[in-house]
Amino acid sequence: MNFDVPHLVQYIARVKHFKRMSLLDLTSIVSAGQVVHYKKGETILREDEECSGLFVLFSGEIYLCRTSPQGQMTILSAIRPIIMFNEVAVIDCGPNPYTAIAASDCTAWRVSNERFQRLMDTYPQLGMSLLKVLARRTRTLIAHCEDLTFRSVMGRTAKLLLTLSEDGTKAIDRREQNNLVLAAKVATAPEAVCRSLRLLRQEKVIICSRSWIKVNSIDRLTRYSQTGPEWPKESCDCDSRDLDEPRVSVNPQDISMN
C-alpha cells in the first residue's frame, strides 16, 4: 500500500463517514495526522491512559480489550480495515477506554487529540460522524453484555465458534484462534474454554486438530449457542457454572502471539 497524502485521501474517503467530504477537506484532515505501523503483539494504546488520539486502521487486525484488576483480559472487539477506533476518547477528551493490541502487523493513520479537536471546529460533520460510530459500538457492547448475562461459557463458546466459522462454512485456524484468544473473546479462563471444546468434541458437534476446528453439526452448535428456537437439554446439562473456572492472569502479548 502507498501511504503518501493522495493515496491516504483515497483510503480515508472509503470510510463511510468521510465519503461526503470534498477531496480538499480530506487532504487537510489527512495532513493533520501521520501513518503509523505496528508489529503483531504490539500495544497501540493502553486503557485509562491519556487520550492517544483518533486512529483509522488501514491494514491488519486489532483487538480492543479491557483488563480486570486481577489481570484477566477480555477482547471487546476484533476490528479490521477500514475503520476508526478510540473515538470515545476524542469525543470527551478523557482517557483511552480500552487497550488496543495488534493481532497482526498493522498500519493505521493517527491524529492527536489536540489536532482533532481543531479539525472538529473546522469540520463539524466529523463530530456527527463519530457519534454514529459510537452508536454502533454501543450496540456491540450491549450485545456483549447480553452474552455475559444470559449465556453460559458453553453458550458463549458455541456462539463464538459459529461466528468464526461463518456458520460452519469454513475451518477455524487454531494458530490465530488459540485458547487464550478464545477465552479472552468469551470473557473467561482458558481452562473453561478447553472444557467447552472438549464436550463439543465428545458430542461430535465439532472436529478438532492441533491446527483447526471444524463444525460437524451446525444445527446442534446453534442449539448449544442458545440462539436457536429452543435450548437443548444437553446444553442445560453442561450449563453449570463449574465451566466458569477461576479467572487467570493473561499477558497482553500472549493474546495475539501463536
mmCIF file with all atom_site columns, N, CA and C in Angstrom, residues 166-215:
data_model
loop_
_atom_site.group_PDB
_atom_site.id
_atom_site.type_symbol
_atom_site.label_atom_id
_atom_site.label_alt_id
_atom_site.label_comp_id
_atom_site.label_asym_id
_atom_site.label_entity_id
_atom_site.label_seq_id
_atom_site.pdbx_PDB_ins_code
_atom_site.Cartn_x
_atom_site.Cartn_y
_atom_site.Cartn_z
_atom_site.occupancy
_atom_site.B_iso_or_equiv
_atom_site.pdbx_formal_charge
_atom_site.auth_seq_id
_atom_site.auth_comp_id
_atom_site.auth_asym_id
_atom_site.auth_atom_id
_atom_site.pdbx_PDB_model_num
ATOM 1   N N  . GLU A 1 166 ? -18.058 -18.790 10.303 1.00 0.00 ? 166 GLU A N  1
ATOM 2   C CA . GLU A 1 166 ? -19.046 -18.238 9.370  1.00 0.00 ? 166 GLU A CA 1
ATOM 3   C C  . GLU A 1 166 ? -20.183 -19.227 9.175  1.00 0.00 ? 166 GLU A C  1
ATOM 4   N N  . ASP A 1 167 ? -20.793 -19.588 10.308 1.00 0.00 ? 167 ASP A N  1
ATOM 5   C CA . ASP A 1 167 ? -21.908 -20.541 10.355 1.00 0.00 ? 167 ASP A CA 1
ATOM 6   C C  . ASP A 1 167 ? -21.536 -21.897 9.773  1.00 0.00 ? 167 ASP A C  1
ATOM 7   N N  . GLY A 1 168 ? -20.331 -22.333 10.144 1.00 0.00 ? 168 GLY A N  1
ATOM 8   C CA . GLY A 1 168 ? -19.904 -23.672 9.783  1.00 0.00 ? 168 GLY A CA 1
ATOM 9   C C  . GLY A 1 168 ? -19.384 -23.854 8.378  1.00 0.00 ? 168 GLY A C  1
ATOM 10  N N  . THR A 1 169 ? -19.165 -22.755 7.649  1.00 0.00 ? 169 THR A N  1
ATOM 11  C CA . THR A 1 169 ? -18.751 -22.871 6.247  1.00 0.00 ? 169 THR A CA 1
ATOM 12  C C  . THR A 1 169 ? -17.237 -22.913 6.065  1.00 0.00 ? 169 THR A C  1
ATOM 13  N N  . LYS A 1 170 ? -16.468 -22.617 7.127  1.00 0.00 ? 170 LYS A N  1
ATOM 14  C CA . LYS A 1 170 ? -15.013 -22.668 6.989  1.00 0.00 ? 170 LYS A CA 1
ATOM 15  C C  . LYS A 1 170 ? -14.374 -23.130 8.292  1.00 0.00 ? 170 LYS A C  1
ATOM 16  N N  . ALA A 1 171 ? -13.166 -23.671 8.179  1.00 0.00 ? 171 ALA A N  1
ATOM 17  C CA . ALA A 1 171 ? -12.426 -24.134 9.353  1.00 0.00 ? 171 ALA A CA 1
ATOM 18  C C  . ALA A 1 171 ? -11.872 -22.940 10.126 1.00 0.00 ? 171 ALA A C  1
ATOM 19  N N  . ILE A 1 172 ? -11.771 -23.096 11.420 1.00 0.00 ? 172 ILE A N  1
ATOM 20  C CA . ILE A 1 172 ? -11.205 -22.064 12.289 1.00 0.00 ? 172 ILE A CA 1
ATOM 21  C C  . ILE A 1 172 ? -9.729  -22.356 12.487 1.00 0.00 ? 172 ILE A C  1
ATOM 22  N N  . ASP A 1 173 ? -8.883  -21.404 12.165 1.00 0.00 ? 173 ASP A N  1
ATOM 23  C CA . ASP A 1 173 ? -7.434  -21.575 12.270 1.00 0.00 ? 173 ASP A CA 1
ATOM 24  C C  . ASP A 1 173 ? -7.008  -21.464 13.730 1.00 0.00 ? 173 ASP A C  1
ATOM 25  N N  . ARG A 1 174 ? -6.510  -22.562 14.304 1.00 0.00 ? 174 ARG A N  1
ATOM 26  C CA . ARG A 1 174 ? -6.125  -22.581 15.711 1.00 0.00 ? 174 ARG A CA 1
ATOM 27  C C  . ARG A 1 174 ? -4.853  -21.784 15.970 1.00 0.00 ? 174 ARG A C  1
ATOM 28  N N  . ARG A 1 175 ? -4.074  -21.543 14.936 1.00 0.00 ? 175 ARG A N  1
ATOM 29  C CA . ARG A 1 175 ? -2.878  -20.731 15.123 1.00 0.00 ? 175 ARG A CA 1
ATOM 30  C C  . ARG A 1 175 ? -3.258  -19.278 15.419 1.00 0.00 ? 175 ARG A C  1
ATOM 31  N N  . GLU A 1 176 ? -4.365  -18.828 14.833 1.00 0.00 ? 176 GLU A N  1
ATOM 32  C CA . GLU A 1 176 ? -4.831  -17.473 15.089 1.00 0.00 ? 176 GLU A CA 1
ATOM 33  C C  . GLU A 1 176 ? -5.805  -17.423 16.255 1.00 0.00 ? 176 GLU A C  1
ATOM 34  N N  . GLN A 1 177 ? -6.601  -18.461 16.409 1.00 0.00 ? 177 GLN A N  1
ATOM 35  C CA . GLN A 1 177 ? -7.618  -18.508 17.456 1.00 0.00 ? 177 GLN A CA 1
ATOM 36  C C  . GLN A 1 177 ? -7.228  -19.560 18.494 1.00 0.00 ? 177 GLN A C  1
ATOM 37  N N  . ASN A 1 178 ? -6.141  -19.295 19.214 1.00 0.00 ? 178 ASN A N  1
ATOM 38  C CA . ASN A 1 178 ? -5.727  -20.240 20.244 1.00 0.00 ? 178 ASN A CA 1
ATOM 39  C C  . ASN A 1 178 ? -6.610  -20.091 21.480 1.00 0.00 ? 178 ASN A C  1
ATOM 40  N N  . ASN A 1 179 ? -6.384  -20.942 22.488 1.00 0.00 ? 179 ASN A N  1
ATOM 41  C CA . ASN A 1 179 ? -7.267  -20.942 23.650 1.00 0.00 ? 179 ASN A CA 1
ATOM 42  C C  . ASN A 1 179 ? -7.249  -19.617 24.414 1.00 0.00 ? 179 ASN A C  1
ATOM 43  N N  . LEU A 1 180 ? -6.099  -18.955 24.454 1.00 0.00 ? 180 LEU A N  1
ATOM 44  C CA . LEU A 1 180 ? -6.029  -17.657 25.123 1.00 0.00 ? 180 LEU A CA 1
ATOM 45  C C  . LEU A 1 180 ? -6.915  -16.632 24.426 1.00 0.00 ? 180 LEU A C  1
ATOM 46  N N  . VAL A 1 181 ? -6.881  -16.631 23.090 1.00 0.00 ? 181 VAL A N  1
ATOM 47  C CA . VAL A 1 181 ? -7.691  -15.689 22.331 1.00 0.00 ? 181 VAL A CA 1
ATOM 48  C C  . VAL A 1 181 ? -9.171  -16.013 22.480 1.00 0.00 ? 181 VAL A C  1
ATOM 49  N N  . LEU A 1 182 ? -9.521  -17.304 22.348 1.00 0.00 ? 182 LEU A N  1
ATOM 50  C CA . LEU A 1 182 ? -10.920 -17.699 22.502 1.00 0.00 ? 182 LEU A CA 1
ATOM 51  C C  . LEU A 1 182 ? -11.446 -17.329 23.885 1.00 0.00 ? 182 LEU A C  1
ATOM 52  N N  . ALA A 1 183 ? -10.625 -17.584 24.915 1.00 0.00 ? 183 ALA A N  1
ATOM 53  C CA . ALA A 1 183 ? -11.044 -17.272 26.286 1.00 0.00 ? 183 ALA A CA 1
ATOM 54  C C  . ALA A 1 183 ? -11.242 -15.775 26.466 1.00 0.00 ? 183 ALA A C  1
ATOM 55  N N  . ALA A 1 184 ? -10.348 -14.981 25.908 1.00 0.00 ? 184 ALA A N  1
ATOM 56  C CA . ALA A 1 184 ? -10.477 -13.524 26.031 1.00 0.00 ? 184 ALA A CA 1
ATOM 57  C C  . ALA A 1 184 ? -11.724 -13.021 25.317 1.00 0.00 ? 184 ALA A C  1
ATOM 58  N N  . LYS A 1 185 ? -12.098 -13.680 24.226 1.00 0.00 ? 185 LYS A N  1
ATOM 59  C CA . LYS A 1 185 ? -13.272 -13.240 23.468 1.00 0.00 ? 185 LYS A CA 1
ATOM 60  C C  . LYS A 1 185 ? -14.578 -13.592 24.158 1.00 0.00 ? 185 LYS A C  1
ATOM 61  N N  . VAL A 1 186 ? -14.572 -14.647 24.979 1.00 0.00 ? 186 VAL A N  1
ATOM 62  C CA . VAL A 1 186 ? -15.811 -15.013 25.683 1.00 0.00 ? 186 VAL A CA 1
ATOM 63  C C  . VAL A 1 186 ? -15.747 -14.652 27.168 1.00 0.00 ? 186 VAL A C  1
ATOM 64  N N  . ALA A 1 187 ? -14.702 -13.932 27.554 1.00 0.00 ? 187 ALA A N  1
ATOM 65  C CA . ALA A 1 187 ? -14.574 -13.400 28.924 1.00 0.00 ? 187 ALA A CA 1
ATOM 66  C C  . ALA A 1 187 ? -14.562 -14.494 29.979 1.00 0.00 ? 187 ALA A C  1
ATOM 67  N N  . THR A 1 188 ? -13.637 -15.438 29.825 1.00 0.00 ? 188 THR A N  1
ATOM 68  C CA . THR A 1 188 ? -13.472 -16.480 30.829 1.00 0.00 ? 188 THR A CA 1
ATOM 69  C C  . THR A 1 188 ? -12.024 -16.940 30.824 1.00 0.00 ? 188 THR A C  1
ATOM 70  N N  . ALA A 1 189 ? -11.732 -17.990 31.583 1.00 0.00 ? 189 ALA A N  1
ATOM 71  C CA . ALA A 1 189 ? -10.375 -18.538 31.640 1.00 0.00 ? 189 ALA A CA 1
ATOM 72  C C  . ALA A 1 189 ? -10.181 -19.581 30.547 1.00 0.00 ? 189 ALA A C  1
ATOM 73  N N  . PRO A 1 190 ? -8.949  -19.764 30.069 1.00 0.00 ? 190 PRO A N  1
ATOM 74  C CA . PRO A 1 190 ? -8.695  -20.773 29.033 1.00 0.00 ? 190 PRO A CA 1
ATOM 75  C C  . PRO A 1 190 ? -9.159  -22.169 29.415 1.00 0.00 ? 190 PRO A C  1
ATOM 76  N N  . GLU A 1 191 ? -9.073  -22.509 30.715 1.00 0.00 ? 191 GLU A N  1
ATOM 77  C CA . GLU A 1 191 ? -9.499  -23.846 31.150 1.00 0.00 ? 191 GLU A CA 1
ATOM 78  C C  . GLU A 1 191 ? -10.980 -24.073 30.867 1.00 0.00 ? 191 GLU A C  1
ATOM 79  N N  . ALA A 1 192 ? -11.797 -23.037 31.068 1.00 0.00 ? 192 ALA A N  1
ATOM 80  C CA . ALA A 1 192 ? -13.233 -23.168 30.836 1.00 0.00 ? 192 ALA A CA 1
ATOM 81  C C  . ALA A 1 192 ? -13.531 -23.367 29.353 1.00 0.00 ? 192 ALA A C  1
ATOM 82  N N  . VAL A 1 193 ? -12.787 -22.658 28.499 1.00 0.00 ? 193 VAL A N  1
ATOM 83  C CA . VAL A 1 193 ? -12.956 -22.840 27.064 1.00 0.00 ? 193 VAL A CA 1
ATOM 84  C C  . VAL A 1 193 ? -12.545 -24.251 26.653 1.00 0.00 ? 193 VAL A C  1
ATOM 85  N N  . CYS A 1 194 ? -11.442 -24.736 27.215 1.00 0.00 ? 194 CYS A N  1
ATOM 86  C CA . CYS A 1 194 ? -10.982 -26.098 26.902 1.00 0.00 ? 194 CYS A CA 1
ATOM 87  C C  . CYS A 1 194 ? -12.058 -27.132 27.241 1.00 0.00 ? 194 CYS A C  1
ATOM 88  N N  . ARG A 1 195 ? -12.707 -26.951 28.394 1.00 0.00 ? 195 ARG A N  1
ATOM 89  C CA . ARG A 1 195 ? -13.739 -27.890 28.803 1.00 0.00 ? 195 ARG A CA 1
ATOM 90  C C  . ARG A 1 195 ? -14.937 -27.825 27.875 1.00 0.00 ? 195 ARG A C  1
ATOM 91  N N  . SER A 1 196 ? -15.306 -26.625 27.437 1.00 0.00 ? 196 SER A N  1
ATOM 92  C CA . SER A 1 196 ? -16.415 -26.486 26.496 1.00 0.00 ? 196 SER A CA 1
ATOM 93  C C  . SER A 1 196 ? -16.083 -27.141 25.164 1.00 0.00 ? 196 SER A C  1
ATOM 94  N N  . LEU A 1 197 ? -14.868 -26.898 24.658 1.00 0.00 ? 197 LEU A N  1
ATOM 95  C CA . LEU A 1 197 ? -14.447 -27.503 23.397 1.00 0.00 ? 197 LEU A CA 1
ATOM 96  C C  . LEU A 1 197 ? -14.406 -29.027 23.507 1.00 0.00 ? 197 LEU A C  1
ATOM 97  N N  . ARG A 1 198 ? -13.921 -29.517 24.653 1.00 0.00 ? 198 ARG A N  1
ATOM 98  C CA . ARG A 1 198 ? -13.840 -30.960 24.843 1.00 0.00 ? 198 ARG A CA 1
ATOM 99  C C  . ARG A 1 198 ? -15.235 -31.601 24.812 1.00 0.00 ? 198 ARG A C  1
ATOM 100 N N  . LEU A 1 199 ? -16.199 -30.960 25.463 1.00 0.00 ? 199 LEU A N  1
ATOM 101 C CA . LEU A 1 199 ? -17.554 -31.504 25.465 1.00 0.00 ? 199 LEU A CA 1
ATOM 102 C C  . LEU A 1 199 ? -18.155 -31.468 24.059 1.00 0.00 ? 199 LEU A C  1
ATOM 103 N N  . LEU A 1 200 ? -17.970 -30.366 23.342 1.00 0.00 ? 200 LEU A N  1
ATOM 104 C CA . LEU A 1 200 ? -18.489 -30.263 21.977 1.00 0.00 ? 200 LEU A CA 1
ATOM 105 C C  . LEU A 1 200 ? -17.851 -31.305 21.069 1.00 0.00 ? 200 LEU A C  1
ATOM 106 N N  . ARG A 1 201 ? -16.569 -31.571 21.298 1.00 0.00 ? 201 ARG A N  1
ATOM 107 C CA . ARG A 1 201 ? -15.893 -32.601 20.506 1.00 0.00 ? 201 ARG A CA 1
ATOM 108 C C  . ARG A 1 201 ? -16.421 -33.990 20.845 1.00 0.00 ? 201 ARG A C  1
ATOM 109 N N  . GLN A 1 202 ? -16.613 -34.259 22.132 1.00 0.00 ? 202 GLN A N  1
ATOM 110 C CA . GLN A 1 202 ? -17.131 -35.560 22.558 1.00 0.00 ? 202 GLN A CA 1
ATOM 111 C C  . GLN A 1 202 ? -18.538 -35.806 22.026 1.00 0.00 ? 202 GLN A C  1
ATOM 112 N N  . GLU A 1 203 ? -19.315 -34.732 21.920 1.00 0.00 ? 203 GLU A N  1
ATOM 113 C CA . GLU A 1 203 ? -20.678 -34.845 21.399 1.00 0.00 ? 203 GLU A CA 1
ATOM 114 C C  . GLU A 1 203 ? -20.701 -34.813 19.869 1.00 0.00 ? 203 GLU A C  1
ATOM 115 N N  . LYS A 1 204 ? -19.522 -34.770 19.240 1.00 0.00 ? 204 LYS A N  1
ATOM 116 C CA . LYS A 1 204 ? -19.376 -34.766 17.783 1.00 0.00 ? 204 LYS A CA 1
ATOM 117 C C  . LYS A 1 204 ? -20.043 -33.546 17.132 1.00 0.00 ? 204 LYS A C  1
ATOM 118 N N  . VAL A 1 205 ? -20.087 -32.456 17.887 1.00 0.00 ? 205 VAL A N  1
ATOM 119 C CA . VAL A 1 205 ? -20.593 -31.204 17.341 1.00 0.00 ? 205 VAL A CA 1
ATOM 120 C C  . VAL A 1 205 ? -19.506 -30.514 16.526 1.00 0.00 ? 205 VAL A C  1
ATOM 121 N N  . ILE A 1 206 ? -18.263 -30.657 16.977 1.00 0.00 ? 206 ILE A N  1
ATOM 122 C CA . ILE A 1 206 ? -17.114 -30.110 16.252 1.00 0.00 ? 206 ILE A CA 1
ATOM 123 C C  . ILE A 1 206 ? -16.060 -31.194 16.090 1.00 0.00 ? 206 ILE A C  1
ATOM 124 N N  . ILE A 1 207 ? -15.156 -30.975 15.166 1.00 0.00 ? 207 ILE A N  1
ATOM 125 C CA . ILE A 1 207 ? -13.992 -31.840 14.945 1.00 0.00 ? 207 ILE A CA 1
ATOM 126 C C  . ILE A 1 207 ? -12.760 -30.973 15.116 1.00 0.00 ? 207 ILE A C  1
ATOM 127 N N  . CYS A 1 208 ? -11.806 -31.431 15.904 1.00 0.00 ? 208 CYS A N  1
ATOM 128 C CA . CYS A 1 208 ? -10.638 -30.609 16.222 1.00 0.00 ? 208 CYS A CA 1
ATOM 129 C C  . CYS A 1 208 ? -9.342  -31.307 15.849 1.00 0.00 ? 208 CYS A C  1
ATOM 130 N N  . SER A 1 209 ? -8.357  -30.510 15.488 1.00 0.00 ? 209 SER A N  1
ATOM 131 C CA . SER A 1 209 ? -6.970  -30.959 15.383 1.00 0.00 ? 209 SER A CA 1
ATOM 132 C C  . SER A 1 209 ? -6.121  -29.875 16.025 1.00 0.00 ? 209 SER A C  1
ATOM 133 N N  . ARG A 1 210 ? -4.809  -30.037 16.004 1.00 0.00 ? 210 ARG A N  1
ATOM 134 C CA . ARG A 1 210 ? -3.944  -29.008 16.577 1.00 0.00 ? 210 ARG A CA 1
ATOM 135 C C  . ARG A 1 210 ? -3.982  -27.712 15.774 1.00 0.00 ? 210 ARG A C  1
ATOM 136 N N  . SER A 1 211 ? -4.379  -27.794 14.510 1.00 0.00 ? 211 SER A N  1
ATOM 137 C CA . SER A 1 211 ? -4.302  -26.619 13.650 1.00 0.00 ? 211 SER A CA 1
ATOM 138 C C  . SER A 1 211 ? -5.656  -26.055 13.237 1.00 0.00 ? 211 SER A C  1
ATOM 139 N N  . TRP A 1 212 ? -6.769  -26.775 13.482 1.00 0.00 ? 212 TRP A N  1
ATOM 140 C CA . TRP A 1 212 ? -8.057  -26.251 13.054 1.00 0.00 ? 212 TRP A CA 1
ATOM 141 C C  . TRP A 1 212 ? -9.203  -26.823 13.881 1.00 0.00 ? 212 TRP A C  1
ATOM 142 N N  . ILE A 1 213 ? -10.332 -26.133 13.810 1.00 0.00 ? 213 ILE A N  1
ATOM 143 C CA . ILE A 1 213 ? -11.606 -26.604 14.362 1.00 0.00 ? 213 ILE A CA 1
ATOM 144 C C  . ILE A 1 213 ? -12.625 -26.523 13.233 1.00 0.00 ? 213 ILE A C  1
ATOM 145 N N  . LYS A 1 214 ? -13.359 -27.609 13.019 1.00 0.00 ? 214 LYS A N  1
ATOM 146 C CA . LYS A 1 214 ? -14.407 -27.632 12.005 1.00 0.00 ? 214 LYS A CA 1
ATOM 147 C C  . LYS A 1 214 ? -15.739 -27.962 12.663 1.00 0.00 ? 214 LYS A C  1
ATOM 148 N N  . VAL A 1 215 ? -16.788 -27.315 12.178 1.00 0.00 ? 215 VAL A N  1
ATOM 149 C CA . VAL A 1 215 ? -18.130 -27.574 12.689 1.00 0.00 ? 215 VAL A CA 1
ATOM 150 C C  . VAL A 1 215 ? -18.672 -28.825 12.005 1.00 0.00 ? 215 VAL A C  1
#
